[in-house]
Coordinates of C-alpha atoms and ligand atoms in Angstrom, one line a residue:
M1 CA 0.0 0.0 0.0
S2 CA 1.1 3.6 -0.8
R3 CA 0.1 6.8 0.8
E4 CA 1.3 10.4 -0.2
A5 CA 1.4 13.8 1.7
D6 CA 3.3 17.1 2.1
V7 CA 5.0 16.3 5.1
I8 CA 5.4 12.6 6.6
V9 CA 5.3 12.7 10.4
V10 CA 7.1 9.4 12.1
G11 CA 5.5 9.2 15.7
A12 CA 2.0 9.9 17.2
G13 CA 2.9 11.5 20.4
L14 CA 2.1 14.8 21.3
S15 CA 5.4 16.1 19.5
G16 CA 4.2 14.6 16.2
L17 CA 0.5 15.2 16.4
I18 CA 1.4 18.9 17.2
A19 CA 3.7 19.1 14.1
A20 CA 0.7 17.3 12.0
R21 CA -1.7 19.7 13.2
E22 CA 0.2 23.0 12.4
V23 CA 1.7 21.7 8.9
L24 CA -2.5 21.0 8.2
A25 CA -3.2 24.3 9.4
A26 CA -0.7 25.6 6.9
G27 CA -2.6 24.3 4.1
L28 CA -0.4 21.3 3.7
E29 CA -1.1 17.6 3.7
P30 CA 0.5 15.7 6.9
L31 CA 0.6 12.1 7.2
V32 CA 1.4 10.3 10.7
L33 CA 2.6 7.0 11.1
E34 CA 2.4 5.4 14.2
A35 CA 4.3 2.4 15.3
D36 CA 1.7 1.0 18.3
E37 CA -1.8 0.7 18.3
R38 CA -2.6 3.7 19.9
V39 CA -1.7 7.3 19.8
G40 CA -0.1 9.3 22.5
G41 CA 3.3 7.9 23.2
R42 CA 4.6 8.8 26.9
I43 CA 1.0 9.8 27.6
L44 CA -1.2 7.0 28.6
T45 CA -3.9 7.0 30.8
E46 CA -5.4 4.0 32.1
E47 CA -8.9 3.8 33.8
A48 CA -8.3 1.4 36.8
L49 CA -11.5 1.7 38.5
P50 CA -14.4 2.9 37.0
G51 CA -13.9 6.8 36.8
V52 CA -10.6 6.4 38.4
H53 CA -7.9 7.3 35.6
L54 CA -4.2 6.7 36.4
E55 CA -1.8 8.1 34.1
L56 CA 0.9 5.7 33.6
G57 CA 2.9 8.2 31.6
A58 CA 2.7 12.0 31.7
Q59 CA 0.8 13.4 34.6
W60 CA 1.2 17.2 35.6
I61 CA 1.4 20.5 34.0
G62 CA 3.4 23.2 35.7
D63 CA 2.6 26.9 36.3
T64 CA 4.4 27.9 33.3
H65 CA 3.3 25.4 30.7
H66 CA 1.6 27.9 28.8
R67 CA 1.3 25.8 25.6
M68 CA -0.2 22.8 27.2
E69 CA -2.5 25.0 29.5
A70 CA -3.6 26.9 25.9
L71 CA -3.7 23.3 24.1
A72 CA -6.1 21.7 27.1
G73 CA -8.2 25.2 27.0
E74 CA -8.5 24.7 23.1
L75 CA -9.5 21.2 23.4
G76 CA -12.2 21.5 26.2
I77 CA -10.0 19.9 28.8
E78 CA -10.1 21.2 32.3
L79 CA -7.6 21.3 35.2
Y80 CA -7.7 20.5 38.8
P81 CA -4.8 21.4 41.3
Q82 CA -2.5 19.0 42.7
F83 CA -3.3 18.4 46.3
E84 CA -0.3 19.8 48.3
E85 CA -1.4 20.6 52.1
G86 CA 0.3 19.1 54.8
E87 CA 3.6 17.8 55.7
T88 CA 5.9 15.6 53.6
S89 CA 7.5 12.4 55.5
Y90 CA 11.4 11.8 55.3
E91 CA 13.5 8.9 56.0
L92 CA 17.3 10.0 55.3
D93 CA 19.1 8.7 58.5
G94 CA 17.1 5.5 59.3
R95 CA 14.5 7.6 61.1
V96 CA 10.6 8.2 59.8
L97 CA 10.6 12.0 60.4
R98 CA 7.8 14.4 59.6
G99 CA 8.4 18.0 57.9
E100 CA 8.6 20.1 61.0
A101 CA 10.4 17.7 62.9
F102 CA 12.9 16.8 60.1
H103 CA 13.9 20.6 59.0
S104 CA 14.3 21.3 62.5
A105 CA 17.0 18.4 62.9
Y106 CA 18.7 19.1 59.7
G107 CA 18.0 22.7 59.1
E108 CA 21.8 23.1 58.5
D109 CA 22.2 20.4 56.3
M110 CA 19.2 21.6 54.1
A111 CA 20.9 25.0 54.1
G112 CA 23.6 23.2 52.2
V113 CA 21.3 22.0 49.9
E114 CA 20.0 25.7 49.2
R115 CA 23.6 26.8 48.9
V116 CA 24.1 24.2 45.9
L117 CA 20.7 25.3 44.5
R118 CA 21.6 28.8 44.2
T119 CA 25.2 28.0 42.9
L120 CA 23.6 26.0 40.1
D121 CA 21.2 29.1 39.3
R122 CA 24.6 31.0 39.3
M123 CA 26.3 28.7 36.7
A124 CA 22.9 28.4 34.6
A125 CA 22.6 31.7 34.0
E126 CA 25.7 31.3 31.9
V127 CA 24.3 28.7 29.5
S128 CA 21.8 28.8 27.1
A129 CA 19.0 26.0 26.3
E130 CA 19.5 26.2 22.3
Q131 CA 23.4 26.4 22.3
P132 CA 24.6 24.5 25.4
W133 CA 28.0 24.1 23.9
A134 CA 28.6 27.6 23.4
A135 CA 28.8 28.6 27.3
P136 CA 32.0 30.2 28.7
H137 CA 32.4 27.0 31.0
A138 CA 30.8 24.4 28.7
D139 CA 33.9 22.0 28.1
E140 CA 34.6 22.1 31.9
W141 CA 31.4 21.6 32.6
D142 CA 30.7 18.7 30.1
R143 CA 33.7 16.8 31.4
I144 CA 32.2 16.3 35.1
T145 CA 29.2 14.3 36.4
V146 CA 26.5 16.1 38.4
G147 CA 27.6 13.2 40.8
Q148 CA 31.1 14.1 41.1
W149 CA 30.4 18.0 41.3
Y150 CA 27.6 17.3 44.4
D151 CA 30.6 15.2 46.1
A152 CA 32.6 18.1 45.9
Q153 CA 30.4 20.7 47.2
G154 CA 31.0 20.2 51.1
L155 CA 27.8 18.8 51.7
S156 CA 26.7 16.8 54.8
P157 CA 25.6 12.9 53.8
I158 CA 21.9 14.2 54.3
A159 CA 22.1 16.7 52.3
R160 CA 24.0 14.9 49.5
S161 CA 21.5 12.3 50.0
M162 CA 18.7 14.8 49.6
L163 CA 20.2 16.1 46.6
E164 CA 20.6 12.8 45.0
I165 CA 16.9 12.1 45.6
C166 CA 15.4 15.3 44.1
T167 CA 18.0 15.1 41.2
V168 CA 17.1 11.3 40.2
G169 CA 13.4 12.8 40.6
I170 CA 13.9 14.4 37.3
L171 CA 16.5 12.9 35.4
A172 CA 15.8 9.5 36.2
V173 CA 19.2 8.1 36.2
P174 CA 22.0 8.2 38.6
T175 CA 23.3 11.7 38.9
V176 CA 27.2 10.0 37.6
E177 CA 25.4 9.3 34.5
V178 CA 24.6 13.1 33.4
S179 CA 27.2 15.9 33.1
L180 CA 27.3 19.0 35.1
L181 CA 26.4 20.9 31.7
G182 CA 23.3 18.6 31.2
L183 CA 21.7 19.2 34.7
L184 CA 22.2 23.1 33.8
V185 CA 20.8 22.7 30.7
N186 CA 17.7 21.0 32.4
V187 CA 17.5 24.1 34.9
V188 CA 17.8 26.7 32.0
S189 CA 15.5 24.9 29.6
C190 CA 13.1 24.7 32.9
G191 CA 13.2 28.5 33.6
V192 CA 16.8 29.2 34.9
S193 CA 15.9 27.9 38.4
A194 CA 17.5 25.0 40.0
D195 CA 14.4 24.5 42.6
L196 CA 13.4 22.0 40.0
L197 CA 15.9 19.8 41.7
S198 CA 14.2 20.6 45.1
E199 CA 11.3 18.6 46.9
S200 CA 8.8 21.4 45.3
E201 CA 10.3 20.6 41.4
G202 CA 10.2 23.8 40.6
G203 CA 6.4 24.1 40.0
A204 CA 6.7 21.4 37.0
Q205 CA 3.7 19.4 38.9
T206 CA 1.0 22.0 40.0
R207 CA -2.1 20.8 37.7
R208 CA -3.7 17.9 36.3
F209 CA -6.1 17.2 33.6
I210 CA -9.7 16.1 34.5
G211 CA -10.7 12.9 32.9
G212 CA -6.7 12.0 32.0
T213 CA -4.0 13.3 30.0
S214 CA -4.8 10.9 27.0
Q215 CA -7.5 13.1 26.1
I216 CA -5.4 15.2 24.6
P217 CA -3.5 13.0 22.3
L218 CA -6.6 11.4 21.5
R219 CA -8.3 14.8 20.3
L220 CA -5.8 16.0 18.6
A221 CA -5.8 12.5 16.5
A222 CA -9.2 12.8 15.9
A223 CA -9.1 16.2 14.3
L224 CA -6.3 14.7 12.0
G225 CA -8.6 11.5 11.1
E226 CA -7.5 9.4 8.3
R227 CA -3.9 11.0 8.3
V228 CA -2.9 9.2 11.3
V229 CA -2.1 5.4 10.9
L230 CA -1.6 3.4 13.4
R231 CA 0.5 0.0 13.5
S232 CA 3.3 1.2 11.0
P233 CA 6.5 1.3 12.6
V234 CA 8.9 3.2 10.5
L235 CA 11.8 1.0 9.3
Q236 CA 13.4 3.0 6.7
I237 CA 13.5 6.7 5.3
E238 CA 15.0 7.5 1.6
H239 CA 15.9 11.0 1.5
A240 CA 16.7 13.1 -1.6
P241 CA 16.7 17.0 -1.5
D242 CA 13.1 17.6 -2.1
Q243 CA 11.5 14.1 -1.6
V244 CA 11.4 11.1 0.9
T245 CA 10.3 7.5 0.9
V246 CA 9.4 6.1 4.1
T247 CA 8.7 2.4 4.3
C248 CA 6.9 0.9 7.5
R249 CA 6.7 -2.7 8.5
G250 CA 3.9 -3.9 6.7
G251 CA 4.8 -2.8 3.6
L252 CA 3.3 1.0 3.7
V253 CA 5.3 2.9 1.4
A254 CA 4.6 6.9 2.1
R255 CA 6.0 9.5 -0.2
G256 CA 6.6 13.2 0.6
R257 CA 8.5 16.2 0.2
R258 CA 9.3 16.7 4.1
V259 CA 9.6 14.2 7.1
V260 CA 9.4 15.1 10.5
V261 CA 10.8 12.4 13.1
A262 CA 9.3 13.3 16.1
L263 CA 11.0 10.3 18.4
A264 CA 13.4 10.4 21.2
P265 CA 16.8 10.3 19.8
T266 CA 17.5 6.5 20.5
L267 CA 14.3 5.4 19.1
A268 CA 15.3 8.1 16.0
G269 CA 18.3 6.1 15.6
R270 CA 17.1 2.8 15.3
I271 CA 15.7 3.8 11.7
M272 CA 17.7 3.2 8.7
Y273 CA 18.3 6.3 6.9
D274 CA 19.3 6.1 2.9
P275 CA 21.4 7.9 2.3
P276 CA 23.1 7.4 6.0
L277 CA 23.0 10.4 8.3
P278 CA 26.6 12.4 9.0
G279 CA 28.3 10.3 11.6
Q280 CA 27.8 13.2 14.2
R281 CA 24.1 12.7 14.0
D282 CA 24.4 9.2 14.3
Q283 CA 26.8 9.3 17.3
L284 CA 24.5 11.6 19.3
T285 CA 21.8 9.2 19.1
Q286 CA 24.3 6.5 20.2
R287 CA 24.6 8.8 23.4
M288 CA 21.4 9.8 24.5
P289 CA 19.5 6.9 26.3
Q290 CA 16.3 6.7 27.6
A291 CA 16.2 7.3 31.3
S292 CA 14.6 4.8 34.0
A293 CA 11.3 5.5 35.8
L294 CA 8.7 3.3 37.2
K295 CA 5.1 4.6 38.4
A296 CA 3.3 2.7 41.2
F297 CA -0.4 3.7 42.1
A298 CA -1.2 2.6 45.5
I299 CA -5.1 2.7 45.9
Y300 CA -7.0 3.1 48.6
D301 CA -10.8 3.7 49.8
E302 CA -9.6 7.3 50.5
P303 CA -7.0 9.5 51.1
F304 CA -6.7 8.9 54.8
W305 CA -3.5 10.4 55.4
R306 CA -4.5 14.0 54.3
A307 CA -6.8 13.7 57.8
D308 CA -3.5 13.1 59.7
G309 CA -1.8 16.2 58.6
L310 CA 0.0 14.3 55.6
N311 CA 0.4 15.4 52.0
G312 CA 0.9 11.9 50.7
Q313 CA 4.9 13.0 49.7
L314 CA 7.7 10.7 51.1
I315 CA 11.3 11.2 50.4
S316 CA 13.3 8.1 51.5
A317 CA 17.2 7.1 51.0
P318 CA 16.1 3.4 51.5
G319 CA 13.3 3.0 49.1
P320 CA 12.3 1.5 47.3
A321 CA 10.4 4.3 46.1
R322 CA 12.5 7.6 46.7
M323 CA 9.6 9.9 46.4
S324 CA 6.0 9.7 46.6
N325 CA 2.8 12.2 46.2
D326 CA -1.0 12.3 46.9
S327 CA -2.3 11.5 43.1
G328 CA -5.8 11.6 44.1
M329 CA -8.8 13.0 41.8
P330 CA -10.4 16.2 42.1
E331 CA -11.1 17.0 46.1
D332 CA -15.0 17.3 45.5
S333 CA -15.0 13.9 43.5
G334 CA -15.2 11.8 46.6
G335 CA -13.0 9.6 44.5
P336 CA -10.5 6.6 46.2
G337 CA -7.0 7.7 47.9
I338 CA -4.0 7.1 45.6
I339 CA -0.4 7.4 46.5
L340 CA 1.9 7.6 43.5
A341 CA 5.2 5.9 44.5
F342 CA 8.4 6.7 41.8
L343 CA 11.0 4.2 41.4
E344 CA 13.7 6.2 39.4
G345 CA 17.2 5.9 38.2
E346 CA 18.6 2.7 40.1
S347 CA 15.3 2.0 42.1
A348 CA 13.5 1.7 39.0
R349 CA 16.6 -0.7 37.6
V350 CA 16.9 -2.9 40.3
A351 CA 13.9 -3.1 42.2
G352 CA 12.2 -3.1 38.8
A353 CA 13.9 -6.2 37.9
W354 CA 12.8 -7.7 41.3
P355 CA 9.6 -10.1 41.1
Q356 CA 6.3 -8.1 41.6
A357 CA 5.4 -9.4 44.7
Q358 CA 9.0 -8.7 46.2
R359 CA 8.7 -5.2 44.6
Q360 CA 5.2 -4.7 46.1
D361 CA 6.0 -6.1 49.4
A362 CA 9.0 -3.6 49.8
L363 CA 6.6 -1.0 48.5
R364 CA 3.8 -1.9 51.1
A365 CA 6.3 -1.6 54.1
E366 CA 7.4 1.6 52.9
L367 CA 4.3 3.5 52.4
G368 CA 3.2 1.8 55.9
R369 CA 6.3 3.6 57.7
H370 CA 5.8 6.8 56.4
F371 CA 1.9 6.8 56.1
G372 CA 0.8 4.2 59.1
P373 CA -0.6 0.7 58.8
R374 CA -3.5 1.6 56.6
A375 CA -1.1 2.4 54.1
A376 CA 0.6 -0.9 53.8
Q377 CA -2.9 -2.3 52.9
P378 CA -3.8 -1.0 49.6
D379 CA -6.7 -2.2 47.7
L380 CA -4.6 -2.4 44.8
I381 CA -1.3 -1.5 43.2
V382 CA -1.1 -0.3 39.7
E383 CA 2.4 -0.5 38.3
G384 CA 3.3 1.6 35.0
A385 CA 7.1 0.6 33.7
W386 CA 7.9 1.5 30.1
V387 CA 11.4 -0.1 29.7
E388 CA 9.3 -3.0 28.0
R389 CA 7.5 -0.9 25.8
Q390 CA 9.0 -1.5 22.3
W391 CA 8.2 2.1 21.0
T392 CA 9.4 4.0 24.3
R393 CA 12.0 2.1 26.2
G394 CA 12.5 4.1 29.0
C395 CA 11.2 7.4 30.4
Y396 CA 11.2 10.2 31.5
N397 CA 13.4 11.3 28.7
A398 CA 16.8 11.3 27.3
N399 CA 20.0 13.3 28.3
P400 CA 23.2 13.0 26.5
G401 CA 26.1 11.6 28.7
P402 CA 29.2 13.3 29.8
C403 CA 30.8 15.3 26.6
G404 CA 27.8 14.9 24.6
W405 CA 26.6 18.2 24.6
I406 CA 30.0 19.7 23.6
H407 CA 30.8 17.2 20.9
F408 CA 27.3 16.4 19.4
G409 CA 24.6 18.7 20.7
Q410 CA 24.4 20.5 17.6
A411 CA 23.2 17.4 16.1
L412 CA 20.1 17.2 18.0
T413 CA 17.8 19.8 16.0
A414 CA 19.6 20.7 12.8
P415 CA 17.5 19.6 9.9
I416 CA 19.5 17.1 7.4
G417 CA 18.3 17.7 3.9
P418 CA 14.2 17.1 4.2
I419 CA 14.6 15.7 7.6
S420 CA 13.5 17.7 10.5
W421 CA 13.7 16.5 14.3
A422 CA 10.6 16.9 16.9
A423 CA 10.0 15.1 20.2
T424 CA 10.5 16.7 23.5
E425 CA 13.8 16.1 23.9
T426 CA 14.7 18.7 21.0
A427 CA 12.9 21.6 22.9
A428 CA 14.7 24.5 24.3
A429 CA 11.8 25.1 27.0
W430 CA 10.6 22.6 29.4
S431 CA 12.6 19.7 27.2
G432 CA 11.7 16.5 28.9
Y433 CA 8.0 17.7 29.4
M434 CA 4.8 17.8 27.5
E435 CA 5.3 21.5 27.0
G436 CA 8.6 20.8 25.5
A437 CA 6.9 18.1 23.1
V438 CA 4.5 20.8 21.5
E439 CA 7.5 23.5 21.8
A440 CA 9.4 21.2 19.6
G441 CA 6.7 19.8 17.4
Q442 CA 5.6 23.7 16.5
R443 CA 9.4 24.3 15.6
A444 CA 9.8 21.3 13.4
A445 CA 6.5 22.2 11.8
R446 CA 7.7 25.9 11.2
E447 CA 10.9 24.5 9.5
V448 CA 8.7 22.5 7.0
I449 CA 6.2 25.4 6.2
E450 CA 9.1 27.7 5.7
V451 CA 10.3 25.9 3.0
L452 CA 7.0 24.2 1.4
T453 CA 4.7 27.4 1.4
Ligands
FAD1 C1 6.2 7.6 33.4 C2 6.1 9.0 32.8 C3 5.5 10.3 33.4 C4 5.9 11.5 33.1 N1 5.5 12.6 33.6 C5 5.3 13.7 32.9 C6 4.6 15.0 33.4 O1 3.9 14.5 34.7 N2 4.3 15.9 33.1 C7 5.1 16.3 31.6 O2 4.8 17.3 31.2 N3 5.9 15.3 31.2 C8 5.9 13.9 31.7 N4 6.5 12.9 31.3 C9 7.0 13.3 30.0 C10 6.4 13.3 28.8 O3 5.3 12.5 28.9 C11 7.0 13.6 27.4 O4 7.6 14.7 27.5 C12 6.0 13.6 26.2 O5 4.9 13.2 26.3 C13 6.8 13.4 24.9 O6 6.4 13.2 23.8 P1 6.9 13.1 22.2 O7 6.1 13.1 21.3 O8 8.0 13.7 22.3 O9 7.5 11.7 22.3 P2 6.6 10.3 22.8 O10 5.5 10.5 23.3 O11 7.6 9.0 23.0 O12 6.0 10.1 21.1 C14 6.7 9.3 20.4 C15 5.9 8.2 19.3 O13 6.5 7.6 18.3 C16 6.2 6.2 18.2 N5 7.1 5.6 17.7 C17 8.8 4.9 18.3 N6 9.4 4.7 17.2 C18 8.4 4.5 16.1 C19 8.8 4.3 14.8 N7 9.8 3.6 14.2 N8 7.8 4.4 13.8 C20 6.9 4.9 14.7 N9 6.4 5.7 15.5 C21 7.3 5.4 16.4 C22 5.7 5.9 19.6 O14 5.1 4.8 19.7 C23 5.4 7.2 20.4 O15 3.9 7.1 19.9 C24 6.5 12.0 31.6 C25 6.6 10.5 30.8 C26 6.5 9.5 31.4 C27 6.7 8.4 30.7

């Protein structure tokens, strides 16, 4: 079977769908080829119980995610605030301590964390998210890992542990796998405040979508109609200056004038390109691994911890979850209580490989330590793992390893002939988030529209 369009878009995640929508709005014909049997990619809402929507993938937007807020408004999807009231529970020195007790015991340690965050802010002010390799200290900062740099900051063990947990909460890999420059790029991309690496996650998680995040890609895809083709993994892209031929598993061949590849770099690197891409681009995609995270939702008849003055958040050194939060429904809905436990970086890799019963036993025990015996007896635990998903292979996103930005960073977004690159990893603002996926889709669409109209 063959299809023709002006612009072929590879991937019906948020970024690809946005690119296709912009192309269509400019009077050109897009065709979206999606490997999976559904649209949305790293966005996946599951109705675990009637009316109870769990976000196995992307869940929140932050106050400065203006593109996402506008998109939700346009698609008629309402937002509700993340529940935040009450104290966090900490387990960093063998004891479980609630917020106030923890902060009065470890005030000096937390001052050390604050000092490091403000140092990061000063360094980040030198870095541009579009051209990190051009920063005055880029060379020095891309050769040292975040872990090495944290170790050299004179922090107490508690402060160092807190920074590790919160940083892994963003990167989803151990801090020895990302360079200091890479971390600064994350900070700049999200608005030049290292508070992203604090307990508050820099305001990245303040609101959710009533009815679930998946409504966004589903509504975008519905508007594109038959221009979205599912179950069509792209295997090969043949390209000439003004022509592309895209071949899918199953035999579909799509011909167009431009192609937008809206995949995380590692997955983009698995497609065969003919002629082959420049070496610098392939070396980049060899060095941007998908990170490691697993979400586990513990579901209870009600959010009983709220009455106890707890906000459902834990910060824990032993794990298996290093962080959690209250993942309940809108407050007036009377829905069940839900605690979302995050297994990120090494926890996702180590505890993620345990038999499910062992992992869930450890998780129940941990929740019991923090939120009381009732928390150790959830009605149900639902897990969302991404590493086994063939078309994602890890999450939340990807960062280049040490020296990646200075040696290969320029290949991340630069078009090659008729090929443009989208996906959240290529965004300048809020890279790694849905907001970044939208920005990247819009930017890639602009690149092709400028040439074709
Ligand atoms: C567990 C989890 C939690 C998250 N939490 C948040 C959050 O709270 N807030 C937030 O803003 N962001 C969050 N994110 C990140 C957010 O989901 C992503 O930034 C965003 O969805 C990425 O969209 P994308 O279109 O760039 O990529 P993707 O969603 O990965 O889309 C790529 C698409 O390409 C398809 N594909 C892959 N290979 C091929 C191929 N060869 N041929 C054709 N199609 C192919 C895939 O199936 C997929 O549909 C989270 C992600 C995960 C996984």
